[in-house]
XYZ file of C-alpha atoms in Angstrom:
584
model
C 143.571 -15.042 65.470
C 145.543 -11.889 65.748
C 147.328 -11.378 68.496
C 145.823 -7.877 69.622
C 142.492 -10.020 70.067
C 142.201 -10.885 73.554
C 143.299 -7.724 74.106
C 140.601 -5.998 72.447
C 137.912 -7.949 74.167
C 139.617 -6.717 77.582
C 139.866 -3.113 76.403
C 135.421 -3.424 75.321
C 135.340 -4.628 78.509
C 137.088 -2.137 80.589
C 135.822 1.067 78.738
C 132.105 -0.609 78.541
C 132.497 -0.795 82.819
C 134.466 2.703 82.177
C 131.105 4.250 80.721
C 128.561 2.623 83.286
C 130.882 3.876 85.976
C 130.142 7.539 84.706
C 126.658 7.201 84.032
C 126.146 5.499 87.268
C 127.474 8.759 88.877
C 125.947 11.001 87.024
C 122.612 9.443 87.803
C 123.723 9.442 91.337
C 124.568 13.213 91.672
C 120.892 14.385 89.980
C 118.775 11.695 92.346
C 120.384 12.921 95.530
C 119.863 16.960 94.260
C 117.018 16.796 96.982
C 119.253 15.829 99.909
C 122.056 18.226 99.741
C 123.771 17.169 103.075
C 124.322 13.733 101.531
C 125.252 14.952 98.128
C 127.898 16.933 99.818
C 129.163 13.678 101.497
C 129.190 11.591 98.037
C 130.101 13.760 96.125
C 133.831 14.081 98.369
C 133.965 10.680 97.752
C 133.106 10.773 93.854
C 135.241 13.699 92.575
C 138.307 11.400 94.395
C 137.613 8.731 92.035
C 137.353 10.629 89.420
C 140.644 11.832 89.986
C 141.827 8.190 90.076
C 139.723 7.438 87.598
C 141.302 10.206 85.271
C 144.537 8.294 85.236
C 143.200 5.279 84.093
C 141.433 6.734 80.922
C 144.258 8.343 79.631
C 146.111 4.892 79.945
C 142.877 3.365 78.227
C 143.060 5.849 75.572
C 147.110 4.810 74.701
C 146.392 1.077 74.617
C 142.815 2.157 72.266
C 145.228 3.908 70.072
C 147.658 1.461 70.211
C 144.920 -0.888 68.612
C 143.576 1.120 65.387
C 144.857 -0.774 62.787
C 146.478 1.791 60.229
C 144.539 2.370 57.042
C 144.631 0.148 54.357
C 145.551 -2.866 56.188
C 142.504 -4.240 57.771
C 140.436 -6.406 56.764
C 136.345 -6.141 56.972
C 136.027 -7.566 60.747
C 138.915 -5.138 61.394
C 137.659 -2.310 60.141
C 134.121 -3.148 62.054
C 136.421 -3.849 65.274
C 137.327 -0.686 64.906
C 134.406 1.135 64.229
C 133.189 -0.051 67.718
C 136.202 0.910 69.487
C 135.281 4.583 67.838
C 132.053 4.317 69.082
C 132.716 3.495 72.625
C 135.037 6.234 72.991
C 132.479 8.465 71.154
C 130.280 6.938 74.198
C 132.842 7.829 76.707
C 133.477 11.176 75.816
C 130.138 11.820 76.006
C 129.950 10.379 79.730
C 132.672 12.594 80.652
C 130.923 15.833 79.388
C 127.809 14.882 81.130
C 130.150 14.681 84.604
C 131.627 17.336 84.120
C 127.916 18.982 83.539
C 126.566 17.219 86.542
C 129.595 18.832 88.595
C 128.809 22.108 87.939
C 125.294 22.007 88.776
C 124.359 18.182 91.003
C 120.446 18.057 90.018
C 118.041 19.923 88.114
C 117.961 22.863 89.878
C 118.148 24.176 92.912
C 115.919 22.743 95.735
C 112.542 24.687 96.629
C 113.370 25.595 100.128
C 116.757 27.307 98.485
C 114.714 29.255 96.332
C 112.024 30.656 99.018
C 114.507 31.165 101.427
C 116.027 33.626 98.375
C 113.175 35.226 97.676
C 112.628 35.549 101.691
C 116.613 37.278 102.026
C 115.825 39.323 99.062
C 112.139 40.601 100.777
C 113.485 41.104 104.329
C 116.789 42.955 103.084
C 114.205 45.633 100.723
C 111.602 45.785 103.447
C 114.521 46.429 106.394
C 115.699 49.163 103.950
C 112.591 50.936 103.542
C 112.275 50.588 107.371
C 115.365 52.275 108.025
C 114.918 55.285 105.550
C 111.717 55.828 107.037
C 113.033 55.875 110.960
C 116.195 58.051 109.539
C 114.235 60.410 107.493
C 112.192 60.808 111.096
C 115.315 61.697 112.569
C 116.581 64.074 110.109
C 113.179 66.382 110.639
C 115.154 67.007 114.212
C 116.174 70.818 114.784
C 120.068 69.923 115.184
C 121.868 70.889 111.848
C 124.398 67.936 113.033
C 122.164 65.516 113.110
C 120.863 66.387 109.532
C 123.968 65.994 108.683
C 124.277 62.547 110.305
C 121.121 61.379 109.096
C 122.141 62.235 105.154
C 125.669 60.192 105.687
C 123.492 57.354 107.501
C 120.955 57.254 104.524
C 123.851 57.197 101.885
C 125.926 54.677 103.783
C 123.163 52.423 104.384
C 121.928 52.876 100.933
C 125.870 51.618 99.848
C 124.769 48.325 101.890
C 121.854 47.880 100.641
C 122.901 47.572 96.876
C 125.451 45.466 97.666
C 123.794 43.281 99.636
C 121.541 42.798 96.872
C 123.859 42.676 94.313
C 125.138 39.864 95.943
C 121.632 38.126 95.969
C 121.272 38.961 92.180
C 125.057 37.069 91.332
C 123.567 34.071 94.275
C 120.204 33.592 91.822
C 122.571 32.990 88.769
C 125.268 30.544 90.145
C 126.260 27.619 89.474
C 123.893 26.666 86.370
C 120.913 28.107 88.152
C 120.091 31.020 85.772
C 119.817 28.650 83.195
C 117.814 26.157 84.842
C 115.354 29.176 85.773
C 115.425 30.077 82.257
C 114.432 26.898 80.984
C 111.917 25.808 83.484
C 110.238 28.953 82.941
C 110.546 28.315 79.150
C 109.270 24.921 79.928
C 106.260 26.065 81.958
C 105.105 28.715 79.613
C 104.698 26.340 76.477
C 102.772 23.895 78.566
C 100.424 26.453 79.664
C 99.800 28.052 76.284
C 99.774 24.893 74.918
C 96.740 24.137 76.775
C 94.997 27.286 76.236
C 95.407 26.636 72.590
C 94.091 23.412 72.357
C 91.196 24.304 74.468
C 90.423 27.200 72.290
C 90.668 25.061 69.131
C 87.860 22.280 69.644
C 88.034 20.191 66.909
C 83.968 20.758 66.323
C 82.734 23.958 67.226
C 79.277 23.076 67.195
C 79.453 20.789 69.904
C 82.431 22.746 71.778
C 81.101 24.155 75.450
C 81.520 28.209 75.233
C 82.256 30.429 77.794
C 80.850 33.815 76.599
C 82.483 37.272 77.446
C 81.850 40.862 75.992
C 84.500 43.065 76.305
C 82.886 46.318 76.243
C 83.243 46.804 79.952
C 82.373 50.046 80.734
C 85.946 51.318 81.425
C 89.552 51.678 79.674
C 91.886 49.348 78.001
C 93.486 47.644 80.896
C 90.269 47.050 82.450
C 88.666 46.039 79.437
C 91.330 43.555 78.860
C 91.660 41.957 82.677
C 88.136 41.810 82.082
C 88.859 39.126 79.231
C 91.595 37.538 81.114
C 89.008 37.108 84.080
C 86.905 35.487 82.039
C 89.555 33.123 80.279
C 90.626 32.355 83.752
C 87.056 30.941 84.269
C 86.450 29.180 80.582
C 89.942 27.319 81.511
C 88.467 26.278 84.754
C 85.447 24.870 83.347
C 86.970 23.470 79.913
C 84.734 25.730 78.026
C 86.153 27.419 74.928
C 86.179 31.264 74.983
C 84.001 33.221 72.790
C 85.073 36.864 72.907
C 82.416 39.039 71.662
C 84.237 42.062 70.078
C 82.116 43.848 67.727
C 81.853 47.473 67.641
C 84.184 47.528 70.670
C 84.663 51.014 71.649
C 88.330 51.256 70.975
C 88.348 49.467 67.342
C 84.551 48.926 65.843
C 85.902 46.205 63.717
C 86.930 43.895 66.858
C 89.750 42.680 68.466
C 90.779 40.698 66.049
C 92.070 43.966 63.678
C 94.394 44.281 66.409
C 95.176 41.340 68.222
C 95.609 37.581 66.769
C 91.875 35.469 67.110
C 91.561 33.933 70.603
C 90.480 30.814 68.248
C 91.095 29.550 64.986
C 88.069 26.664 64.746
C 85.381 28.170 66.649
C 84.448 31.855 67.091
C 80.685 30.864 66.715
C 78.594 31.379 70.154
C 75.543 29.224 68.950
C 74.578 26.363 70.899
C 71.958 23.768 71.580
C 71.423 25.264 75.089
C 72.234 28.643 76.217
C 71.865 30.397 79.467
C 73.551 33.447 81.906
C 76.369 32.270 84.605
C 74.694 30.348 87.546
C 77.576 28.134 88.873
C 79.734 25.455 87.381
C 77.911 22.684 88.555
C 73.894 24.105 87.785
C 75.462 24.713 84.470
C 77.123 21.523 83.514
C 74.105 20.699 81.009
C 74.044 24.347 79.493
C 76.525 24.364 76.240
C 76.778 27.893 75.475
C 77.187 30.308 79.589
C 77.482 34.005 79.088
C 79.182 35.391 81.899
C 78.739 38.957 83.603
C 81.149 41.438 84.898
C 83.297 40.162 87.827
C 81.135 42.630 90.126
C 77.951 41.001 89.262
C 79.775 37.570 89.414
C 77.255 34.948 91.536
C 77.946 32.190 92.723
C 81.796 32.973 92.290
C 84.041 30.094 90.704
C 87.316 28.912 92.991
C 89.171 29.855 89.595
C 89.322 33.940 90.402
C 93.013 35.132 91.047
C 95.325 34.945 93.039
C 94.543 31.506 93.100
C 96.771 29.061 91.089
C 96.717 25.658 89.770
C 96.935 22.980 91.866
C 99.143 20.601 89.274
C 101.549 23.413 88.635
C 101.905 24.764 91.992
C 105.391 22.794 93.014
C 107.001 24.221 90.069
C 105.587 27.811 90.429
C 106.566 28.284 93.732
C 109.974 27.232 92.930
C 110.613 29.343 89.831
C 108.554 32.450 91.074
C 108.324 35.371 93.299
C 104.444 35.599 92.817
C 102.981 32.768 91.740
C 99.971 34.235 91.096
C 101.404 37.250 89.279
C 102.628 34.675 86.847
C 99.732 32.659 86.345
C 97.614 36.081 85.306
C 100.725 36.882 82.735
C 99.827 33.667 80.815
C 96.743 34.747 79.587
C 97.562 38.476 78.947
C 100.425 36.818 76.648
C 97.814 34.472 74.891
C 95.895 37.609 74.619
C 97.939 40.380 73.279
C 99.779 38.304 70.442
C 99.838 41.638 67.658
C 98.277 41.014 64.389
C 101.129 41.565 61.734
C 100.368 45.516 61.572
C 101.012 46.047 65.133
C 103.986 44.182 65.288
C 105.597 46.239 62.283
C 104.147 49.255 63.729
C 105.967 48.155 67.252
C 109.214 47.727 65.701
C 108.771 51.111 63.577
C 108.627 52.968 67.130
C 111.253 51.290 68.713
C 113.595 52.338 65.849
C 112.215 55.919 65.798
C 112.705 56.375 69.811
C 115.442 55.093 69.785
C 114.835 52.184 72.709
C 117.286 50.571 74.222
C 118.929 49.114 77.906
C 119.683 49.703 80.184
C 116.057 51.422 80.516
C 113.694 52.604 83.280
C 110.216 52.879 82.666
C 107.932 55.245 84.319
C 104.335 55.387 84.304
C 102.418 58.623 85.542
C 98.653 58.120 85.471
C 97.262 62.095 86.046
C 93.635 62.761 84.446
C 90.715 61.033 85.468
C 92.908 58.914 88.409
C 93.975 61.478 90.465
C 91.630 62.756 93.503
C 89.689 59.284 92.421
C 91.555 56.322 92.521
C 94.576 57.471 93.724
C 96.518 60.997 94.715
C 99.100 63.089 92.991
C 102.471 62.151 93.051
C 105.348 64.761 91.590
C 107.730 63.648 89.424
C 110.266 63.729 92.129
C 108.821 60.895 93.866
C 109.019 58.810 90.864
C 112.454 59.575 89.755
C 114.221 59.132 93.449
C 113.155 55.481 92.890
C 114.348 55.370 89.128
C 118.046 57.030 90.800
C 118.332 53.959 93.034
C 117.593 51.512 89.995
C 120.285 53.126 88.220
C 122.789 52.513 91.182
C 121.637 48.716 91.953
C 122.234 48.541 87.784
C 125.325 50.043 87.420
C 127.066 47.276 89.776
C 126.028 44.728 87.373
C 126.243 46.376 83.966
C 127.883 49.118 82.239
C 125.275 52.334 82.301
C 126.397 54.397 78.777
C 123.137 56.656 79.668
C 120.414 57.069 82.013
C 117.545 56.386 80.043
C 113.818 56.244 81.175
C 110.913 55.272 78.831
C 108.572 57.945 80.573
C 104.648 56.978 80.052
C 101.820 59.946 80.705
C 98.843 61.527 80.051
C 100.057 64.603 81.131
C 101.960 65.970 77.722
C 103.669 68.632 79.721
C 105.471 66.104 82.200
C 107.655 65.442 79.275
C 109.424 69.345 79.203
C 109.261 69.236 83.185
C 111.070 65.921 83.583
C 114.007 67.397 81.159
C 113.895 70.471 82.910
C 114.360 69.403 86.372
C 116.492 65.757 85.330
C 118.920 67.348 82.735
C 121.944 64.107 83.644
C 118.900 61.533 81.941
C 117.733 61.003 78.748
C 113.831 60.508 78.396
C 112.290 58.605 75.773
C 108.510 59.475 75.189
C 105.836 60.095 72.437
C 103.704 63.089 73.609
C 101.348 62.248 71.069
C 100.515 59.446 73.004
C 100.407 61.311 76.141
C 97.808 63.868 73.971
C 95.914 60.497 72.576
C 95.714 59.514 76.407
C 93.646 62.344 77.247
C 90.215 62.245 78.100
C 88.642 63.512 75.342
C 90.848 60.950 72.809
C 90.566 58.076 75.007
C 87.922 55.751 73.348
C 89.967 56.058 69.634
C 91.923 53.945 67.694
C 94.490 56.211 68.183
C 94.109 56.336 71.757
C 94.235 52.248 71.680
C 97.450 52.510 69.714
C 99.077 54.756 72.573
C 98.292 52.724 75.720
C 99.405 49.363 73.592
C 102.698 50.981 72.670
C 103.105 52.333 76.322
C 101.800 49.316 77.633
C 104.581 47.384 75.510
C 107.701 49.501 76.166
C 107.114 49.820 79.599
C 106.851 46.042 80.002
C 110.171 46.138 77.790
C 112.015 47.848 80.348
C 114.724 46.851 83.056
C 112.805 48.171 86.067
C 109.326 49.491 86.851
C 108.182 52.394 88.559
C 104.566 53.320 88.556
C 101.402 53.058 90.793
C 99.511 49.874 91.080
C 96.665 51.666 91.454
C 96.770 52.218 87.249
C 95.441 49.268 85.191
C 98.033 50.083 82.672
C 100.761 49.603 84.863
C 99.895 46.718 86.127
C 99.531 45.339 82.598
C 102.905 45.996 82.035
C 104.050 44.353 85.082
C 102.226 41.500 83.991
C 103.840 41.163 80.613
C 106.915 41.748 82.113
C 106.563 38.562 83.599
C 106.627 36.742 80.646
C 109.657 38.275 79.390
C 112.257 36.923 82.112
C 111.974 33.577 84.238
C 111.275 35.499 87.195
C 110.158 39.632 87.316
C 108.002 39.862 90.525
C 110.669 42.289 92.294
C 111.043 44.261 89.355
C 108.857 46.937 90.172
C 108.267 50.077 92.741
C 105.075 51.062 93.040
C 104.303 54.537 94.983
C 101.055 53.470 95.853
C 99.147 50.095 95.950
C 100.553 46.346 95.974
C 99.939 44.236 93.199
C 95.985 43.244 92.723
C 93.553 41.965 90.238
C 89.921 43.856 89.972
C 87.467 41.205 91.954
C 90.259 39.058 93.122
C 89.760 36.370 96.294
C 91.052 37.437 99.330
C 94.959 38.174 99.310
C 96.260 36.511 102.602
C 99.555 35.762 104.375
C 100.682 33.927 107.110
C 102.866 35.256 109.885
C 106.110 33.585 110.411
C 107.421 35.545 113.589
C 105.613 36.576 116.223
C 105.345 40.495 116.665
C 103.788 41.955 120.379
C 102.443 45.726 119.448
C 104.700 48.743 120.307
C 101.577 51.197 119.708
C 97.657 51.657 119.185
C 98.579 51.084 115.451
C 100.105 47.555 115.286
C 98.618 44.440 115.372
C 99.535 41.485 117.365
C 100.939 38.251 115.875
C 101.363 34.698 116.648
C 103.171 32.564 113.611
C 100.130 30.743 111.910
C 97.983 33.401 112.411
C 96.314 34.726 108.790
C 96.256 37.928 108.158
C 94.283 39.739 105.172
C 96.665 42.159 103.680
C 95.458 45.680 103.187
C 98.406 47.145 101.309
C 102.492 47.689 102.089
C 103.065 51.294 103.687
C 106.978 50.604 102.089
C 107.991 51.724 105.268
C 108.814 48.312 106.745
C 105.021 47.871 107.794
C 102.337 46.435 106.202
C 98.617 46.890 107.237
C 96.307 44.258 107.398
C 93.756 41.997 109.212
C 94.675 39.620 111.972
C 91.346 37.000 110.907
C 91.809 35.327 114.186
C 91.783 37.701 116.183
C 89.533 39.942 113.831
C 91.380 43.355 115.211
C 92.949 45.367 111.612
C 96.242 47.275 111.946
C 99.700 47.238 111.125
C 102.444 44.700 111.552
C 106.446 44.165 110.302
C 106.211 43.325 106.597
C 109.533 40.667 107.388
C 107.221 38.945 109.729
C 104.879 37.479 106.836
C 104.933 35.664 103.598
C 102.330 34.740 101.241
C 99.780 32.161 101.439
C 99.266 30.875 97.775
C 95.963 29.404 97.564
C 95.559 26.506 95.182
C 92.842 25.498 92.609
C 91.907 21.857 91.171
C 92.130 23.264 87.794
C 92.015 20.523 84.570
C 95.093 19.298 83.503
C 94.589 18.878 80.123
C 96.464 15.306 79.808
C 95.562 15.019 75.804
C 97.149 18.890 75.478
C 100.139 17.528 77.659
C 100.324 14.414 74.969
C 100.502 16.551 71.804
C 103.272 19.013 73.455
C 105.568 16.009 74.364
C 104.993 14.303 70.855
C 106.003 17.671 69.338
C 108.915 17.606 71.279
C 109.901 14.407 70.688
């Protein structure tokens, strides 16, 4: 026997118990991620082993070294004595990178409450700024010249605050290995949902598939037409019945949506059944194969799947990752949706080059025309562009601003000339044929369909939104924004209406603080008490209905947050299968 023998056994031994040490701590560090007052306790008491522990390997890697047997000389239970001792320190150098992972970031991901209680700091410090600017702006109507001039320095002081606190918020969401867990889990949750939306879709015999019908010539424009679709989806999901979008001779492209957009199904596009009848219920229509299904309006008895409601099974992880849950869940469908058929990408890309799109980027959305004096009032540019100023300034403390550039979206073609007039120190980027295609008398064209998709894209494309909600096209955007970063609820100003899906459930919240009325306008609460949200004043008040007490009015925006309703949607377990056995 040679004499390094016994030695060798020792030195398996010691880096085999080396390795388990390591892995054993790793494993430690990610189980206790949920109990962060203990972690903080163990993990003292780890990283001062692993200090000891430090020590020892570089002693066990002189005495490994010490044992390779130079080349040449060994013999074939040698060479294979070696070969292990490379792979346990293969093994062990592996271990080490995984502690030295698990240090920087001890579990996957930050804990839920850290998250809302973000989200919660990052609402309370925007809605206390929009409180203040409002009081201030009250002040500065007084007569006294010097208290104008106070009230400007107050506004610009506070406004100095107010970026910094949030740029502080910003740089909080991405320590420590966060940003890329939100990246990932947001990667992660995407691919699971469109998974299952394409396998339900894709029945593997249409003939005997259960079809949710849906014609999408709503009578009304794109981005109605299209949440019409994504209603409907919503519903085929929730009953496992495989969408049939009837698209001929729609009004914006005769040949269908599919010369614009990719098939919503590859296998079955065929509405023929053995049975068919119109929407009366999930249950009264479990026997019925092929249900057409009417305009949300008409919409009776109405399904439990109808935003903002979200699945029950994905909830945990939603409310984690994302500002608006249900925001999200909407986006999932407008991406399976809008996929570009091979023309419209190219034709996408063709734009971009010619306008010359890039960040950082503001877009702006002014909806004139048919809205105004309707569905919602005039707003002057001004109002839109003192919002895009203070994106600029929260931007520039995180990135370098070469240009301030706004994507500007109309259907006014002379906003265009007035914007450059009155904003010389930006640079706009706009197609005014669009804005012409926009108009009333283009809107039901191809042309016209072209236009909102390309605004519709770039807007979604941008760094910031500002817009009214009340638009359809905006809130497209927004939507598809969504599915561009792990988590875009707060990237947005809207100078009119919170965010809201046509036919929706209600939109509730649940007061957290209690607030005793300082006029006739306010509202009392108690915390627990539900209140059905009207609409955000961005003032610092919101106005809504106390349900308990049944009296409407208007209460401190901080003293709410949302109540997410959840849905027994299906899970899809045989969808779930085939993603994980693709992954694997």
């Amino acid at each position: 026997m040679r004499p390094w023998a016994g030695s060798w056994r020792w030195i398996t031994l010691v880096l085999l118990a080396w390795g388990t040490l390591l892995f054993y701590i790793g494993g430690h560090l990610v189980r206790d991620s949920e109990h962060p007052e203990r972690s903080s306790r163990e993990l003292s008491k780890i990283l001062a082993k692993l200090e000891r522990l430090k020590q020892q390997n570089e002693d066990l890697r002189r005495m490994a070294e010490s044992l390779r047997i130079p080349e040449g000389q060994a013999e074939a239970g040698s060479l294979a004595a070696a070969g292990r001792l490379r792979s346990l320190e293969d093994q062990l150098t592996r271990a080490k990178q995984k502690i030295h992972s698990f240090q920087k970031l001890t579990g996957d991901g930050p804990g839920p409450t850290q998250e809302e209680l973000r989200r919660r700091v990052d609402n309370g410090v925007k809605e206390f700024w929009y409180f203040v600017r409002s009081e201030v702006k009250k002040l500065a109507n007084a007569e006294l010249s010097e208290r104008l001039k106070y009230a400007d320095t107050l506004l610009q002081d506070l406004g100095h605050q107010e970026r910094s606190i949030m740029t502080d918020l910003y740089y909080l969401s991405q320590a420590d290995g966060v940003g890329e867990w939100r990246t990932k889990e947001a990667k992660d949750l995407s691919d699971l949902v469109q998974n299952r939306i394409t396998y339900l879709q894709n029945p593997p015999d249409c003939s005997k598939a259960r079809k949710l019908v849906c014609n999408i010539n709503k009578g009304c424009g794109y981005g109605c037409q299209l949440h019409h679709v994504v209603y409907c989806f919503m519903i085929a999901y929730g009953t496992e019945r495989t969408l049939i979008l009837e698209s001929h001779n729609w009004r914006y492209a005769p040949g269908g949506w599919e010369t614009v957009f990719l098939p919503v199904s590859n296998t079955c596009t065929d509405r023929s059944g053995a049975t068919t009848g119109h929407w009366s219920g999930e249950a009264h229509d479990k026997d019925v194969q092929v249900v057409e299904l009417p305009i949300v309006d008409s919409l009776h008895p109405r399904p439990p799947y109808l935003p903002l409601a979200i699945p029950e099974d994905l909830a945990p992880r939603l409310h984690r990752l994302h500002g608006d849950p249900s925001v999200w869940w909407v986006s999932q469908f407008v991406k399976y949706l809008v996929r570009p058929q091979t023309w419209l990408e190219k034709e996408i890309q063709q734009t971009t080059a010619k306008l010359g799109f890039k960040h950082p980027i503001i877009g702006v959305h002014v909806r004139r025309t048919d809205k105004v004096g309707t569905e919602a009032a005039f707003h002057p540019i001004e109002e839109y562009m003192l919002h895009v100023e203070e994106q600029f300034q929260n931007l520039a403390r995180r990135v370098h601003i070469d240009k301030k550039r706004v994507y500007l979206a109309t259907d006014d073609p002379s906003l265009l000339q007035e914007a450059k007039t009155k904003y010389p120190d930006y640079e706009f980027i706009s197609d005014n044929s669009i804005s012409w295609s926009a108009g009333l008398h283009n809107r039901y064209t191809e042309n016209s369909l072209r236009g909102v998709i390309l605004d519709i894209h770039f807007l979604s494309q941008t760094d910031f939104l500002v817009c009214t909600f009340s638009s359809q096209v905006c809130r497209v955007a927004y939507e598809i924004m969504q599915t561009l970063h792990p988590d875009a609820s707060s990237f947005f100003y809207s100078l009119d209406d919170i965010y809201y899906f046509g036919g929706q459930n209600a939109h509730n919240q649940i007061a957290v603080y209690p607030h005793q009325p300082r006029s006739g306008e306010d509202v009392p609460l108690e915390p627990g008490d539900v209140i059905g949200v009207a609409g955000n004043h961005w003032d610092g008040y919101s106005k809504g209905i106390n349900r308990k007490l049944g009296r409407t009015g208007l209460y401190p925006s901080y003293k709410v947050k949302e109540k997410i309703e959840t849905v027994k949607y299906p899970t899809y377990p045989e969808a779930d299968k085939l993603l994980n056995s693709q992954k694997k």
